[in-house]
CSV table of C-alpha atoms in Angstrom, one decimal:
chain,number,residue,atom,x,y,z
A,267,UNK,CA,61.8,-28.8,-71.0
A,268,UNK,CA,62.3,-29.2,-67.1
A,269,UNK,CA,64.1,-27.0,-64.8
A,270,UNK,CA,65.7,-28.0,-61.5
A,271,UNK,CA,63.1,-28.3,-58.6
A,272,UNK,CA,63.1,-25.7,-56.0
A,273,UNK,CA,62.4,-26.5,-52.3
A,274,UNK,CA,61.2,-23.5,-50.3
A,275,UNK,CA,59.9,-22.5,-46.9
A,276,UNK,CA,57.9,-19.3,-45.7
A,277,UNK,CA,57.6,-18.3,-42.1
A,278,UNK,CA,55.0,-15.7,-41.2
A,279,UNK,CA,56.8,-13.7,-38.6
A,280,UNK,CA,54.0,-11.2,-38.4
A,281,UNK,CA,50.3,-11.5,-39.5
A,282,UNK,CA,48.1,-8.6,-40.6
A,283,UNK,CA,45.2,-9.9,-38.4
A,284,UNK,CA,47.0,-8.7,-35.3
A,285,UNK,CA,49.4,-6.1,-36.9
A,286,UNK,CA,49.4,-3.3,-39.6
A,287,UNK,CA,51.0,-5.5,-42.2
A,288,UNK,CA,52.1,-9.1,-42.7
A,289,UNK,CA,55.9,-9.9,-42.6
A,290,UNK,CA,57.4,-13.1,-44.0
A,291,UNK,CA,60.8,-14.6,-43.9
A,292,UNK,CA,61.7,-16.7,-47.1
A,293,UNK,CA,64.2,-19.4,-47.9
A,294,UNK,CA,64.8,-21.8,-50.8
A,295,UNK,CA,67.2,-24.3,-52.2
A,296,UNK,CA,67.6,-25.5,-55.9
A,297,UNK,CA,69.8,-28.5,-56.4
A,298,UNK,CA,71.6,-29.1,-59.6
A,299,UNK,CA,70.0,-32.2,-60.9
A,300,UNK,CA,69.8,-31.5,-64.6
A,301,UNK,CA,72.8,-30.7,-66.9
A,302,UNK,CA,73.0,-27.2,-68.5
A,303,UNK,CA,73.3,-27.3,-72.4
A,304,UNK,CA,72.9,-24.4,-74.7
A,305,UNK,CA,70.8,-25.0,-77.9
A,306,UNK,CA,72.3,-25.6,-81.3
A,307,UNK,CA,70.9,-25.8,-84.8
A,308,UNK,CA,70.1,-29.4,-84.3
A,309,UNK,CA,69.8,-29.8,-80.5
A,310,UNK,CA,67.5,-28.3,-78.0
A,311,UNK,CA,69.0,-26.7,-75.0
A,312,UNK,CA,68.1,-27.0,-71.3
A,313,UNK,CA,66.4,-24.7,-68.8
A,314,UNK,CA,68.6,-25.9,-66.1
A,315,UNK,CA,71.2,-23.4,-64.6
A,316,UNK,CA,73.9,-25.9,-64.2
A,317,UNK,CA,74.5,-25.2,-60.6
A,318,UNK,CA,72.8,-25.0,-57.2
A,319,UNK,CA,71.0,-21.9,-55.8
A,320,UNK,CA,70.5,-20.9,-52.2
A,321,UNK,CA,68.1,-18.0,-51.6
A,322,UNK,CA,67.2,-16.0,-48.4
A,323,UNK,CA,64.7,-13.1,-48.2
A,324,UNK,CA,61.8,-11.2,-46.7
A,325,UNK,CA,58.5,-10.0,-47.7
A,326,UNK,CA,56.0,-7.4,-46.7
A,327,UNK,CA,52.3,-7.4,-47.6
A,328,UNK,CA,49.2,-5.3,-46.9
A,329,UNK,CA,45.7,-6.4,-48.0
A,330,UNK,CA,42.3,-4.8,-47.9
A,331,UNK,CA,39.0,-6.0,-49.5
A,332,UNK,CA,39.8,-4.3,-52.8
A,333,UNK,CA,43.6,-3.9,-52.8
A,334,UNK,CA,46.8,-5.9,-52.0
A,335,UNK,CA,50.4,-4.7,-52.0
A,336,UNK,CA,53.4,-7.1,-51.7
A,337,UNK,CA,57.0,-6.1,-51.4
A,338,UNK,CA,59.8,-8.7,-51.5
A,339,UNK,CA,63.6,-8.6,-51.5
A,340,UNK,CA,65.9,-11.6,-51.8
A,341,UNK,CA,69.6,-12.5,-52.0
A,342,UNK,CA,70.7,-15.7,-53.9
A,343,UNK,CA,74.0,-17.5,-53.7
A,344,UNK,CA,74.6,-19.0,-57.2
A,345,UNK,CA,77.0,-21.9,-56.8
A,346,UNK,CA,79.5,-22.9,-59.5
A,347,UNK,CA,78.0,-23.9,-62.7
A,348,UNK,CA,78.9,-25.6,-65.8
A,349,UNK,CA,77.2,-25.2,-69.4
A,350,UNK,CA,77.8,-27.4,-72.4
A,351,UNK,CA,77.8,-25.7,-75.9
A,352,UNK,CA,76.4,-28.5,-78.0
A,353,UNK,CA,77.7,-26.8,-81.2
A,354,UNK,CA,81.4,-26.8,-80.2
A,355,UNK,CA,81.2,-29.4,-77.6
A,356,UNK,CA,83.0,-27.1,-75.2
A,357,UNK,CA,82.0,-26.9,-71.6
A,358,UNK,CA,82.3,-23.4,-69.8
A,359,UNK,CA,82.6,-23.3,-66.0
A,360,UNK,CA,81.5,-20.3,-64.0
A,361,UNK,CA,82.5,-19.4,-60.4
A,362,UNK,CA,80.0,-18.7,-57.8
A,363,UNK,CA,78.4,-15.2,-57.4
A,364,UNK,CA,75.5,-13.3,-55.8
A,365,UNK,CA,72.3,-12.2,-57.3
A,366,UNK,CA,69.8,-9.8,-55.5
A,367,UNK,CA,66.1,-9.5,-56.4
A,368,UNK,CA,63.5,-6.7,-55.7
A,369,UNK,CA,59.8,-7.3,-56.4
A,370,UNK,CA,56.8,-5.0,-55.9
A,371,UNK,CA,53.4,-5.9,-57.2
A,372,UNK,CA,49.8,-4.8,-56.5
A,373,UNK,CA,46.4,-6.2,-57.2
A,374,UNK,CA,43.3,-4.0,-57.5
A,375,UNK,CA,40.1,-6.0,-57.5
A,376,UNK,CA,37.6,-4.2,-59.6
A,377,UNK,CA,34.8,-6.6,-59.0
A,378,UNK,CA,34.5,-9.9,-57.2
A,379,UNK,CA,35.8,-11.7,-60.4
A,380,UNK,CA,37.9,-9.1,-62.3
A,381,UNK,CA,41.2,-7.7,-61.0
A,382,UNK,CA,44.3,-5.8,-62.3
A,383,UNK,CA,47.9,-6.5,-61.3
A,384,UNK,CA,50.6,-3.9,-61.8
A,385,UNK,CA,54.2,-4.0,-60.5
A,386,UNK,CA,57.9,-4.3,-61.5
A,387,UNK,CA,60.9,-6.5,-60.4
A,388,UNK,CA,64.5,-5.7,-60.5
A,389,UNK,CA,67.4,-8.2,-60.7
A,390,UNK,CA,71.0,-7.3,-59.8
A,391,UNK,CA,73.6,-9.6,-61.0
A,392,UNK,CA,77.2,-9.9,-59.9
A,393,UNK,CA,80.0,-10.6,-62.2
A,394,UNK,CA,81.5,-14.1,-62.5
A,395,UNK,CA,84.9,-15.4,-63.3
A,396,UNK,CA,84.6,-18.3,-65.9
A,397,UNK,CA,86.9,-20.4,-68.1
A,398,UNK,CA,86.9,-23.1,-70.8
A,399,UNK,CA,89.4,-25.2,-72.6
A,400,UNK,CA,89.4,-24.5,-76.4
A,401,UNK,CA,89.7,-27.0,-79.3
A,402,UNK,CA,93.6,-26.5,-79.1
A,403,UNK,CA,93.6,-27.6,-75.3
A,404,UNK,CA,94.3,-24.0,-74.1
A,405,UNK,CA,92.5,-22.6,-71.0
A,406,UNK,CA,90.8,-19.5,-71.8
A,407,UNK,CA,89.7,-17.4,-68.7
A,408,UNK,CA,87.2,-14.5,-68.8
A,409,UNK,CA,84.8,-12.4,-66.7
A,410,UNK,CA,81.0,-12.7,-67.4
A,411,UNK,CA,79.1,-9.6,-66.7
A,412,UNK,CA,75.4,-10.4,-66.9
A,413,UNK,CA,74.2,-6.9,-66.4
A,414,UNK,CA,70.8,-6.2,-64.5
A,415,UNK,CA,67.3,-6.8,-65.6
A,416,UNK,CA,64.2,-4.6,-65.0
A,417,UNK,CA,60.7,-6.1,-65.7
A,418,UNK,CA,57.4,-4.1,-65.8
A,419,UNK,CA,54.5,-6.4,-65.3
A,420,UNK,CA,50.6,-6.0,-65.7
A,421,UNK,CA,48.0,-8.6,-65.7
A,422,UNK,CA,44.3,-8.8,-66.2
A,423,UNK,CA,42.8,-11.6,-64.0
A,424,UNK,CA,39.3,-13.3,-64.1
A,425,UNK,CA,38.1,-15.7,-61.5
A,426,UNK,CA,36.1,-18.3,-63.4
A,427,UNK,CA,35.5,-20.1,-60.0
A,428,UNK,CA,36.0,-17.5,-57.2
A,429,UNK,CA,38.7,-18.7,-54.7
A,430,UNK,CA,39.7,-21.7,-56.8
A,431,UNK,CA,40.0,-21.1,-60.7
A,432,UNK,CA,41.6,-17.9,-62.1
A,433,UNK,CA,42.7,-16.9,-65.7
A,434,UNK,CA,45.2,-14.1,-66.5
A,435,UNK,CA,46.5,-12.2,-69.4
A,436,UNK,CA,49.9,-11.1,-68.6
A,437,UNK,CA,52.3,-8.5,-70.4
A,438,UNK,CA,55.9,-8.0,-69.5
A,439,UNK,CA,58.4,-5.5,-70.8
A,440,UNK,CA,62.0,-6.0,-69.9
A,441,UNK,CA,64.9,-3.7,-69.9
A,442,UNK,CA,68.4,-5.3,-69.8
A,443,UNK,CA,71.3,-3.5,-68.5
A,444,UNK,CA,74.6,-3.5,-70.4
A,445,UNK,CA,76.5,-6.8,-70.1
A,446,UNK,CA,79.1,-8.9,-71.8
A,447,UNK,CA,82.4,-10.8,-71.4
A,448,UNK,CA,85.8,-9.5,-70.9
A,449,UNK,CA,89.0,-11.5,-71.9
A,450,UNK,CA,92.0,-10.3,-70.1
A,451,UNK,CA,94.4,-11.9,-72.6
A,452,UNK,CA,92.3,-11.8,-75.6
A,453,UNK,CA,90.8,-8.2,-75.7
A,454,UNK,CA,89.7,-8.8,-79.3
A,455,UNK,CA,87.3,-11.3,-78.1
A,456,UNK,CA,85.5,-9.0,-75.7
A,457,UNK,CA,81.7,-8.8,-76.2
A,458,UNK,CA,79.2,-6.3,-75.1
A,459,UNK,CA,75.3,-6.2,-75.3
A,460,UNK,CA,73.5,-2.8,-75.1
A,461,UNK,CA,70.1,-1.6,-75.2
A,462,UNK,CA,68.6,-5.0,-75.1
A,463,UNK,CA,64.7,-5.3,-74.4
A,464,UNK,CA,62.0,-7.7,-74.6
A,465,UNK,CA,58.2,-8.0,-74.6
A,466,UNK,CA,56.4,-11.1,-73.4
A,467,UNK,CA,52.7,-11.8,-73.7
A,468,UNK,CA,51.3,-14.9,-71.7
A,469,UNK,CA,48.3,-16.6,-70.6
A,470,UNK,CA,48.1,-18.2,-67.1
A,471,UNK,CA,45.6,-20.8,-65.7
A,472,UNK,CA,45.8,-21.4,-61.8
A,473,UNK,CA,43.7,-23.7,-59.8
A,474,UNK,CA,43.8,-23.7,-55.9
A,475,UNK,CA,42.8,-27.0,-54.3
């Protein structure tokens, strides 16, 4: 499906042409245009978050003929969001929170056409106060603890048309931090997720005009 659009701007504060490295200042905004719905056995869910996101950050990069290193750090203000459970027809509301992201990647160019990417990213999620009204009309409040996420990423790239068309085989392994939901008045409803991980294999095709 579709996700909400993101509008971003990058300002190059320093350029490596005249300095030891390049330094960028980053900013972006994602409005809440698409309703967030969780999937059910009979209905597809949506990718949309269910609330707006404002992000600020900075990035450092260094490039030679055969190697590039890129380091980025951002902080995102996640606005209030609402998610509809299509199975129960209950909407859960989440208060605003902060999310921090650290990203490091490198590219080693083996030949003019072949290159290898290697890197990792770390997401730090803050807890959120949340609530919903159950089928009996009672307000249920709880705290959502998403936990962190660490991704290790490698990619093999081939430039079919150097400078314009590139193809990539990408592998990502993710480690999830412990997370769950805590109900102050219903301790028997508490949930916890531990030792969760995922493997993602992908193919990417990129064209630069």
